[in-house]
PDB file of N, CA and C in Angstrom:
ATOM      1  N   TYR A   1       0.613  -1.165   0.006  1.00  0.00           N
ATOM      2  CA  TYR A   1      -0.001  -0.153  -0.014  1.00  0.00           C
ATOM      3  C   TYR A   1       1.009   1.053  -0.021  1.00  0.00           C
ATOM      4  N   PHE A   2       0.354   2.258  -0.613  1.00  0.00           N
ATOM      5  CA  PHE A   2       0.949   3.775  -0.705  1.00  0.00           C
ATOM      6  C   PHE A   2      -0.060   4.469   0.207  1.00  0.00           C
ATOM      7  N   VAL A   3       0.454   4.919   1.385  1.00  0.00           N
ATOM      8  CA  VAL A   3      -0.509   5.641   2.349  1.00  0.00           C
ATOM      9  C   VAL A   3      -0.335   7.155   2.056  1.00  0.00           C
ATOM     10  N   TYR A   4      -1.128   7.950   1.493  1.00  0.00           N
ATOM     11  CA  TYR A   4      -0.856   9.363   1.286  1.00  0.00           C
ATOM     12  C   TYR A   4      -1.542   9.951   2.779  1.00  0.00           C
ATOM     13  N   ILE A   5      -0.503  10.680   3.324  1.00  0.00           N
ATOM     14  CA  ILE A   5      -0.562  11.440   4.586  1.00  0.00           C
ATOM     15  C   ILE A   5      -0.592  13.013   4.251  1.00  0.00           C
ATOM     16  N   PRO A   6      -1.839  13.630   4.330  1.00  0.00           N
ATOM     17  CA  PRO A   6      -1.759  15.142   3.830  1.00  0.00           C
ATOM     18  C   PRO A   6      -0.978  15.926   4.668  1.00  0.00           C
ATOM     19  N   SER A   7      -0.577  17.059   4.119  1.00  0.00           N
ATOM     20  CA  SER A   7       0.016  17.969   5.028  1.00  0.00           C
ATOM     21  C   SER A   7      -1.191  18.822   5.779  1.00  0.00           C
ATOM     22  N   LYS A   8      -0.686  19.316   6.730  1.00  0.00           N
ATOM     23  CA  LYS A   8      -1.797  20.299   7.557  1.00  0.00           C
ATOM     24  C   LYS A   8      -2.235  21.524   6.602  1.00  0.00           C
ATOM     25  N   SER A   9      -1.521  21.849   5.831  1.00  0.00           N
ATOM     26  CA  SER A   9      -1.449  23.061   5.072  1.00  0.00           C
ATOM     27  C   SER A   9      -2.577  22.902   4.221  1.00  0.00           C
ATOM     28  N   LEU A  10      -3.001  21.479   3.872  1.00  0.00           N
ATOM     29  CA  LEU A  10      -3.962  21.273   2.905  1.00  0.00           C
ATOM     30  C   LEU A  10      -5.324  21.873   3.276  1.00  0.00           C
ATOM     31  N   TYR A  11      -5.398  22.089   4.700  1.00  0.00           N
ATOM     32  CA  TYR A  11      -6.827  22.206   5.311  1.00  0.00           C
ATOM     33  C   TYR A  11      -6.753  23.917   5.528  1.00  0.00           C
ATOM     34  N   TYR A  12      -5.909  24.506   5.129  1.00  0.00           N
ATOM     35  CA  TYR A  12      -6.164  25.976   5.353  1.00  0.00           C
ATOM     36  C   TYR A  12      -7.040  26.608   4.140  1.00  0.00           C
ATOM     37  N   LYS A  13      -7.688  27.699   4.515  1.00  0.00           N
ATOM     38  CA  LYS A  13      -8.616  28.325   3.237  1.00  0.00           C
ATOM     39  C   LYS A  13      -7.867  28.400   1.779  1.00  0.00           C
ATOM     40  N   ASN A  14      -8.663  27.878   0.962  1.00  0.00           N
ATOM     41  CA  ASN A  14      -8.387  27.899  -0.467  1.00  0.00           C
ATOM     42  C   ASN A  14      -7.003  26.965  -0.670  1.00  0.00           C
ATOM     43  N   ALA A  15      -6.617  26.064  -0.031  1.00  0.00           N
ATOM     44  CA  ALA A  15      -5.453  25.215  -0.183  1.00  0.00           C
ATOM     45  C   ALA A  15      -5.846  24.169  -1.047  1.00  0.00           C
ATOM     46  N   THR A  16      -4.597  23.689  -1.858  1.00  0.00           N
ATOM     47  CA  THR A  16      -4.790  22.743  -2.999  1.00  0.00           C
ATOM     48  C   THR A  16      -3.825  21.783  -2.604  1.00  0.00           C
ATOM     49  N   ARG A  17      -3.813  20.579  -3.203  1.00  0.00           N
ATOM     50  CA  ARG A  17      -2.599  19.642  -3.107  1.00  0.00           C
ATOM     51  C   ARG A  17      -1.380  19.985  -3.786  1.00  0.00           C
ATOM     52  N   HIS A  18      -0.415  19.822  -3.038  1.00  0.00           N
ATOM     53  CA  HIS A  18       0.969  20.017  -3.484  1.00  0.00           C
ATOM     54  C   HIS A  18       1.114  19.336  -4.898  1.00  0.00           C
ATOM     55  N   HIS A  19       1.660  19.913  -6.036  1.00  0.00           N
ATOM     56  CA  HIS A  19       2.016  19.020  -6.980  1.00  0.00           C
ATOM     57  C   HIS A  19       2.841  17.833  -6.834  1.00  0.00           C
ATOM     58  N   LEU A  20       3.712  17.622  -5.888  1.00  0.00           N
ATOM     59  CA  LEU A  20       4.479  16.543  -5.741  1.00  0.00           C
ATOM     60  C   LEU A  20       3.408  15.468  -5.004  1.00  0.00           C
ATOM     61  N   SER A  21       2.530  15.823  -4.363  1.00  0.00           N
ATOM     62  CA  SER A  21       1.473  14.776  -3.594  1.00  0.00           C
ATOM     63  C   SER A  21       0.731  14.347  -4.840  1.00  0.00           C
ATOM     64  N   GLN A  22       0.278  15.302  -5.802  1.00  0.00           N
ATOM     65  CA  GLN A  22      -0.397  14.603  -6.869  1.00  0.00           C
ATOM     66  C   GLN A  22       0.349  13.720  -7.680  1.00  0.00           C
ATOM     67  N   PHE A  23       1.755  14.105  -8.037  1.00  0.00           N
ATOM     68  CA  PHE A  23       2.654  13.190  -8.705  1.00  0.00           C
ATOM     69  C   PHE A  23       2.863  11.998  -7.779  1.00  0.00           C
ATOM     70  N   ALA A  24       2.864  11.756  -6.825  1.00  0.00           N
ATOM     71  CA  ALA A  24       3.173  10.498  -6.026  1.00  0.00           C
ATOM     72  C   ALA A  24       1.908   9.722  -6.048  1.00  0.00           C
ATOM     73  N   LEU A  25       0.800  10.340  -5.733  1.00  0.00           N
ATOM     74  CA  LEU A  25      -0.482   9.593  -5.922  1.00  0.00           C
ATOM     75  C   LEU A  25      -0.787   9.234  -7.310  1.00  0.00           C
ATOM     76  N   GLY A  26      -0.547   9.836  -8.460  1.00  0.00           N
ATOM     77  CA  GLY A  26      -0.690   9.326  -9.843  1.00  0.00           C
ATOM     78  C   GLY A  26       0.473   8.245  -9.982  1.00  0.00           C
ATOM     79  N   THR A  27       1.394   8.102  -9.597  1.00  0.00           N
ATOM     80  CA  THR A  27       2.563   7.273  -9.874  1.00  0.00           C
ATOM     81  C   THR A  27       2.152   5.904  -9.230  1.00  0.00           C
ATOM     82  N   ALA A  28       1.859   5.842  -7.972  1.00  0.00           N
ATOM     83  CA  ALA A  28       1.251   4.822  -7.359  1.00  0.00           C
ATOM     84  C   ALA A  28       0.093   4.146  -8.192  1.00  0.00           C
ATOM     85  N   LYS A  29      -0.692   5.043  -8.513  1.00  0.00           N
ATOM     86  CA  LYS A  29      -1.959   4.383  -9.222  1.00  0.00           C
ATOM     87  C   LYS A  29      -1.432   3.729 -10.429  1.00  0.00           C
ATOM     88  N   GLU A  30      -0.481   4.591 -11.356  1.00  0.00           N
ATOM     89  CA  GLU A  30       0.022   3.876 -12.610  1.00  0.00           C
ATOM     90  C   GLU A  30       0.702   2.645 -12.433  1.00  0.00           C
ATOM     91  N   LEU A  31       1.459   2.341 -11.148  1.00  0.00           N
ATOM     92  CA  LEU A  31       2.381   1.196 -10.771  1.00  0.00           C
ATOM     93  C   LEU A  31       1.328   0.134 -10.528  1.00  0.00           C
ATOM     94  N   GLU A  32      -0.051   0.724 -10.148  1.00  0.00           N
ATOM     95  CA  GLU A  32      -1.069  -0.410  -9.353  1.00  0.00           C
ATOM     96  C   GLU A  32      -0.671  -0.628  -7.986  1.00  0.00           C
ATOM     97  N   ILE A  33      -0.125   0.260  -7.402  1.00  0.00           N
ATOM     98  CA  ILE A  33       0.047   0.041  -6.015  1.00  0.00           C
ATOM     99  C   ILE A  33      -1.196   0.571  -5.439  1.00  0.00           C
ATOM    100  N   PRO A  34      -2.030  -0.010  -4.415  1.00  0.00           N
ATOM    101  CA  PRO A  34      -3.032   0.152  -3.663  1.00  0.00           C
ATOM    102  C   PRO A  34      -2.891   1.590  -2.982  1.00  0.00           C
ATOM    103  N   VAL A  35      -3.735   2.700  -3.110  1.00  0.00           N
ATOM    104  CA  VAL A  35      -3.343   3.694  -2.479  1.00  0.00           C
ATOM    105  C   VAL A  35      -4.519   3.853  -1.385  1.00  0.00           C
ATOM    106  N   ILE A  36      -3.937   4.230  -0.057  1.00  0.00           N
ATOM    107  CA  ILE A  36      -5.058   4.764   0.950  1.00  0.00           C
ATOM    108  C   ILE A  36      -4.708   6.179   1.097  1.00  0.00           C
ATOM    109  N   ASP A  37      -5.732   7.102   0.687  1.00  0.00           N
ATOM    110  CA  ASP A  37      -5.595   8.470   0.572  1.00  0.00           C
ATOM    111  C   ASP A  37      -6.353   8.885   1.984  1.00  0.00           C
ATOM    112  N   LEU A  38      -5.540   9.322   3.041  1.00  0.00           N
ATOM    113  CA  LEU A  38      -5.843   9.688   4.484  1.00  0.00           C
ATOM    114  C   LEU A  38      -7.002  10.643   4.416  1.00  0.00           C
ATOM    115  N   HIS A  39      -6.614  11.712   3.213  1.00  0.00           N
ATOM    116  CA  HIS A  39      -7.389  12.954   3.198  1.00  0.00           C
ATOM    117  C   HIS A  39      -8.868  12.406   2.688  1.00  0.00           C
ATOM    118  N   ASN A  40      -8.855  11.742   1.656  1.00  0.00           N
ATOM    119  CA  ASN A  40     -10.286  11.189   1.354  1.00  0.00           C
ATOM    120  C   ASN A  40     -11.031  10.351   2.083  1.00  0.00           C
ATOM    121  N   GLU A  41     -10.259   9.402   2.661  1.00  0.00           N
ATOM    122  CA  GLU A  41     -10.862   8.316   3.308  1.00  0.00           C
ATOM    123  C   GLU A  41     -11.087   8.537   4.619  1.00  0.00           C
ATOM    124  N   VAL A  42     -10.416   9.586   5.357  1.00  0.00           N
ATOM    125  CA  VAL A  42     -10.476   9.802   6.922  1.00  0.00           C
ATOM    126  C   VAL A  42     -10.822  11.192   7.065  1.00  0.00           C
ATOM    127  N   LEU A  43      -9.707  12.218   6.609  1.00  0.00           N
ATOM    128  CA  LEU A  43      -9.649  13.530   7.276  1.00  0.00           C
ATOM    129  C   LEU A  43     -10.710  14.417   6.886  1.00  0.00           C
ATOM    130  N   VAL A  44     -11.383  14.202   5.495  1.00  0.00           N
ATOM    131  CA  VAL A  44     -12.132  14.871   4.978  1.00  0.00           C
ATOM    132  C   VAL A  44     -13.506  15.017   5.514  1.00  0.00           C
ATOM    133  N   HIS A  45     -13.823  13.992   6.269  1.00  0.00           N
ATOM    134  CA  HIS A  45     -15.145  13.611   6.776  1.00  0.00           C
ATOM    135  C   HIS A  45     -15.229  14.256   8.246  1.00  0.00           C
ATOM    136  N   HIS A  46     -14.098  14.806   8.774  1.00  0.00           N
ATOM    137  CA  HIS A  46     -14.084  15.558  10.163  1.00  0.00           C
ATOM    138  C   HIS A  46     -14.309  17.050   9.843  1.00  0.00           C
ATOM    139  N   HIS A  47     -15.331  17.430  10.898  1.00  0.00           N
ATOM    140  CA  HIS A  47     -15.943  18.769  10.944  1.00  0.00           C
ATOM    141  C   HIS A  47     -14.615  19.933  10.780  1.00  0.00           C
ATOM    142  N   ASN A  48     -13.440  19.680  11.066  1.00  0.00           N
ATOM    143  CA  ASN A  48     -12.395  20.928  11.133  1.00  0.00           C
ATOM    144  C   ASN A  48     -11.256  19.966  11.318  1.00  0.00           C
ATOM    145  N   PRO A  49     -10.551  19.317  10.039  1.00  0.00           N
ATOM    146  CA  PRO A  49      -9.390  18.465  10.090  1.00  0.00           C
ATOM    147  C   PRO A  49      -8.259  19.267  10.790  1.00  0.00           C
ATOM    148  N   LEU A  50      -8.204  20.528  10.589  1.00  0.00           N
ATOM    149  CA  LEU A  50      -7.233  21.131  11.357  1.00  0.00           C
ATOM    150  C   LEU A  50      -7.108  20.795  12.853  1.00  0.00           C
ATOM    151  N   LEU A  51      -8.115  20.602  13.382  1.00  0.00           N
ATOM    152  CA  LEU A  51      -8.081  20.360  14.866  1.00  0.00           C
ATOM    153  C   LEU A  51      -7.327  18.956  15.251  1.00  0.00           C
ATOM    154  N   LEU A  52      -7.229  18.154  13.997  1.00  0.00           N
ATOM    155  CA  LEU A  52      -6.648  16.707  14.221  1.00  0.00           C
ATOM    156  C   LEU A  52      -4.792  16.953  14.002  1.00  0.00           C
ATOM    157  N   PHE A  53      -4.414  18.095  14.002  1.00  0.00           N
ATOM    158  CA  PHE A  53      -3.031  18.351  13.897  1.00  0.00           C
ATOM    159  C   PHE A  53      -2.356  19.354  14.615  1.00  0.00           C
ATOM    160  N   GLY A  54      -1.235  19.236  15.359  1.00  0.00           N
ATOM    161  CA  GLY A  54      -0.439  19.805  16.050  1.00  0.00           C
ATOM    162  C   GLY A  54       0.766  19.876  15.099  1.00  0.00           C
ATOM    163  N   ASN A  55       1.915  19.503  15.799  1.00  0.00           N
ATOM    164  CA  ASN A  55       3.318  19.273  14.560  1.00  0.00           C
ATOM    165  C   ASN A  55       3.073  17.869  13.874  1.00  0.00           C
ATOM    166  N   HIS A  56       2.177  17.033  14.794  1.00  0.00           N
ATOM    167  CA  HIS A  56       2.093  15.818  14.023  1.00  0.00           C
ATOM    168  C   HIS A  56       0.584  15.824  14.290  1.00  0.00           C
ATOM    169  N   PHE A  57       0.050  14.349  14.046  1.00  0.00           N
ATOM    170  CA  PHE A  57      -1.416  14.185  14.292  1.00  0.00           C
ATOM    171  C   PHE A  57      -1.573  14.371  15.990  1.00  0.00           C
ATOM    172  N   THR A  58      -2.638  14.908  16.412  1.00  0.00           N
ATOM    173  CA  THR A  58      -3.059  14.802  17.646  1.00  0.00           C
ATOM    174  C   THR A  58      -3.528  13.337  18.175  1.00  0.00           C
ATOM    175  N   LYS A  59      -3.673  13.241  19.318  1.00  0.00           N
ATOM    176  CA  LYS A  59      -4.321  11.726  19.777  1.00  0.00           C
ATOM    177  C   LYS A  59      -5.614  11.432  18.738  1.00  0.00           C
ATOM    178  N   GLU A  60      -6.425  12.496  18.701  1.00  0.00           N
ATOM    179  CA  GLU A  60      -7.872  12.313  18.242  1.00  0.00           C
ATOM    180  C   GLU A  60      -7.525  11.769  16.720  1.00  0.00           C
ATOM    181  N   GLY A  61      -6.366  12.587  16.184  1.00  0.00           N
ATOM    182  CA  GLY A  61      -6.051  12.365  14.611  1.00  0.00           C
ATOM    183  C   GLY A  61      -5.268  10.929  14.509  1.00  0.00           C
ATOM    184  N   TYR A  62      -4.495  10.560  15.278  1.00  0.00           N
ATOM    185  CA  TYR A  62      -3.930   9.294  15.248  1.00  0.00           C
ATOM    186  C   TYR A  62      -5.318   8.189  15.243  1.00  0.00           C
ATOM    187  N   LYS A  63      -6.177   8.268  16.234  1.00  0.00           N
ATOM    188  CA  LYS A  63      -7.063   7.341  16.570  1.00  0.00           C
ATOM    189  C   LYS A  63      -7.993   7.145  15.134  1.00  0.00           C
ATOM    190  N   LEU A  64      -8.351   8.348  14.530  1.00  0.00           N
ATOM    191  CA  LEU A  64      -8.963   8.529  13.219  1.00  0.00           C
ATOM    192  C   LEU A  64      -8.177   7.709  12.235  1.00  0.00           C
ATOM    193  N   VAL A  65      -7.072   7.983  11.981  1.00  0.00           N
ATOM    194  CA  VAL A  65      -6.147   7.503  11.106  1.00  0.00           C
ATOM    195  C   VAL A  65      -6.170   6.148  11.149  1.00  0.00           C
ATOM    196  N   ALA A  66      -5.976   5.378  12.568  1.00  0.00           N
ATOM    197  CA  ALA A  66      -5.758   4.094  12.773  1.00  0.00           C
ATOM    198  C   ALA A  66      -7.264   3.309  12.450  1.00  0.00           C
ATOM    199  N   GLU A  67      -8.378   3.999  12.493  1.00  0.00           N
ATOM    200  CA  GLU A  67      -9.554   3.341  12.444  1.00  0.00           C
ATOM    201  C   GLU A  67      -9.726   3.227  10.926  1.00  0.00           C
ATOM    202  N   GLY A  68      -9.330   4.297  10.144  1.00  0.00           N
ATOM    203  CA  GLY A  68      -9.325   4.487   8.810  1.00  0.00           C
ATOM    204  C   GLY A  68      -8.750   3.364   8.038  1.00  0.00           C
ATOM    205  N   LEU A  69      -7.411   3.180   8.515  1.00  0.00           N
ATOM    206  CA  LEU A  69      -6.562   2.019   8.105  1.00  0.00           C
ATOM    207  C   LEU A  69      -7.253   0.891   8.384  1.00  0.00           C
ATOM    208  N   LEU A  70      -7.725   0.402   9.547  1.00  0.00           N
ATOM    209  CA  LEU A  70      -8.260  -0.676   9.719  1.00  0.00           C
ATOM    210  C   LEU A  70      -9.471  -0.989   8.949  1.00  0.00           C
ATOM    211  N   LYS A  71     -10.369  -0.167   8.674  1.00  0.00           N
ATOM    212  CA  LYS A  71     -11.537  -0.337   7.909  1.00  0.00           C
ATOM    213  C   LYS A  71     -11.258  -0.265   6.359  1.00  0.00           C
ATOM    214  N   ARG A  72     -10.205  -0.164   5.915  1.00  0.00           N
ATOM    215  CA  ARG A  72      -9.634  -0.132   4.370  1.00  0.00           C
ATOM    216  C   ARG A  72      -9.327  -1.401   4.375  1.00  0.00           C
ATOM    217  N   PHE A  73      -8.216  -1.828   5.442  1.00  0.00           N
ATOM    218  CA  PHE A  73      -7.668  -3.333   5.461  1.00  0.00           C
ATOM    219  C   PHE A  73      -8.736  -4.378   5.473  1.00  0.00           C
ATOM    220  N   GLU A  74      -9.770  -4.095   6.264  1.00  0.00           N
ATOM    221  CA  GLU A  74     -10.918  -5.180   6.402  1.00  0.00           C
ATOM    222  C   GLU A  74     -11.754  -5.202   5.074  1.00  0.00           C
ATOM    223  N   LYS A  75     -11.860  -4.119   4.546  1.00  0.00           N
ATOM    224  CA  LYS A  75     -12.390  -3.991   3.248  1.00  0.00           C
ATOM    225  C   LYS A  75     -11.875  -4.790   2.229  1.00  0.00           C
ATOM    226  N   ASP A  76     -10.493  -4.518   2.053  1.00  0.00           N
ATOM    227  CA  ASP A  76      -9.842  -5.244   1.019  1.00  0.00           C
ATOM    228  C   ASP A  76      -9.233  -6.824   1.493  1.00  0.00           C
ATOM    229  N   GLY A  77      -9.873  -7.263   2.634  1.00  0.00           N
ATOM    230  CA  GLY A  77      -9.539  -8.592   3.032  1.00  0.00           C
ATOM    231  C   GLY A  77      -8.227  -8.974   3.665  1.00  0.00           C
ATOM    232  N   ILE A  78      -7.658  -7.829   3.867  1.00  0.00           N
ATOM    233  CA  ILE A  78      -6.138  -8.017   4.586  1.00  0.00           C
ATOM    234  C   ILE A  78      -6.291  -8.536   5.914  1.00  0.00           C
ATOM    235  N   ILE A  79      -7.124  -7.913   6.720  1.00  0.00           N
ATOM    236  CA  ILE A  79      -7.509  -8.777   7.812  1.00  0.00           C
ATOM    237  C   ILE A  79      -8.794  -9.115   8.143  1.00  0.00           C
ATOM    238  N   PRO A  80      -9.200 -10.082   8.869  1.00  0.00           N
ATOM    239  CA  PRO A  80     -10.642 -10.253   8.896  1.00  0.00           C
ATOM    240  C   PRO A  80     -11.538  -9.170   9.850  1.00  0.00           C
ATOM    241  N   SER A  81     -12.641  -8.947   9.159  1.00  0.00           N
ATOM    242  CA  SER A  81     -13.735  -8.062  10.081  1.00  0.00           C
ATOM    243  C   SER A  81     -14.126  -8.699  11.222  1.00  0.00           C
ATOM    244  N   ASN A  82     -14.493  -7.808  12.060  1.00  0.00           N
ATOM    245  CA  ASN A  82     -15.047  -8.407  13.354  1.00  0.00           C
ATOM    246  C   ASN A  82     -16.523  -8.667  13.250  1.00  0.00           C
TER     247      ASN A  82
END
């Protein structure tokens, strides 16, 4: 898996993905590497993603990321679901 971890700056007003992020995601897809985009799969669903960041993820941010990864691994059959 290629796990895309977005920068905190993505959640500032009028921000867009950095061109290198877009390149990395595109390259992973071209190489048929499964992509887990934490922005689309986890963070965008939070009412204020900036609250999930300090210098790194906050405790709540890490919890949501872990839950998102678990959900995806279960969906893909990598680990059995409960």
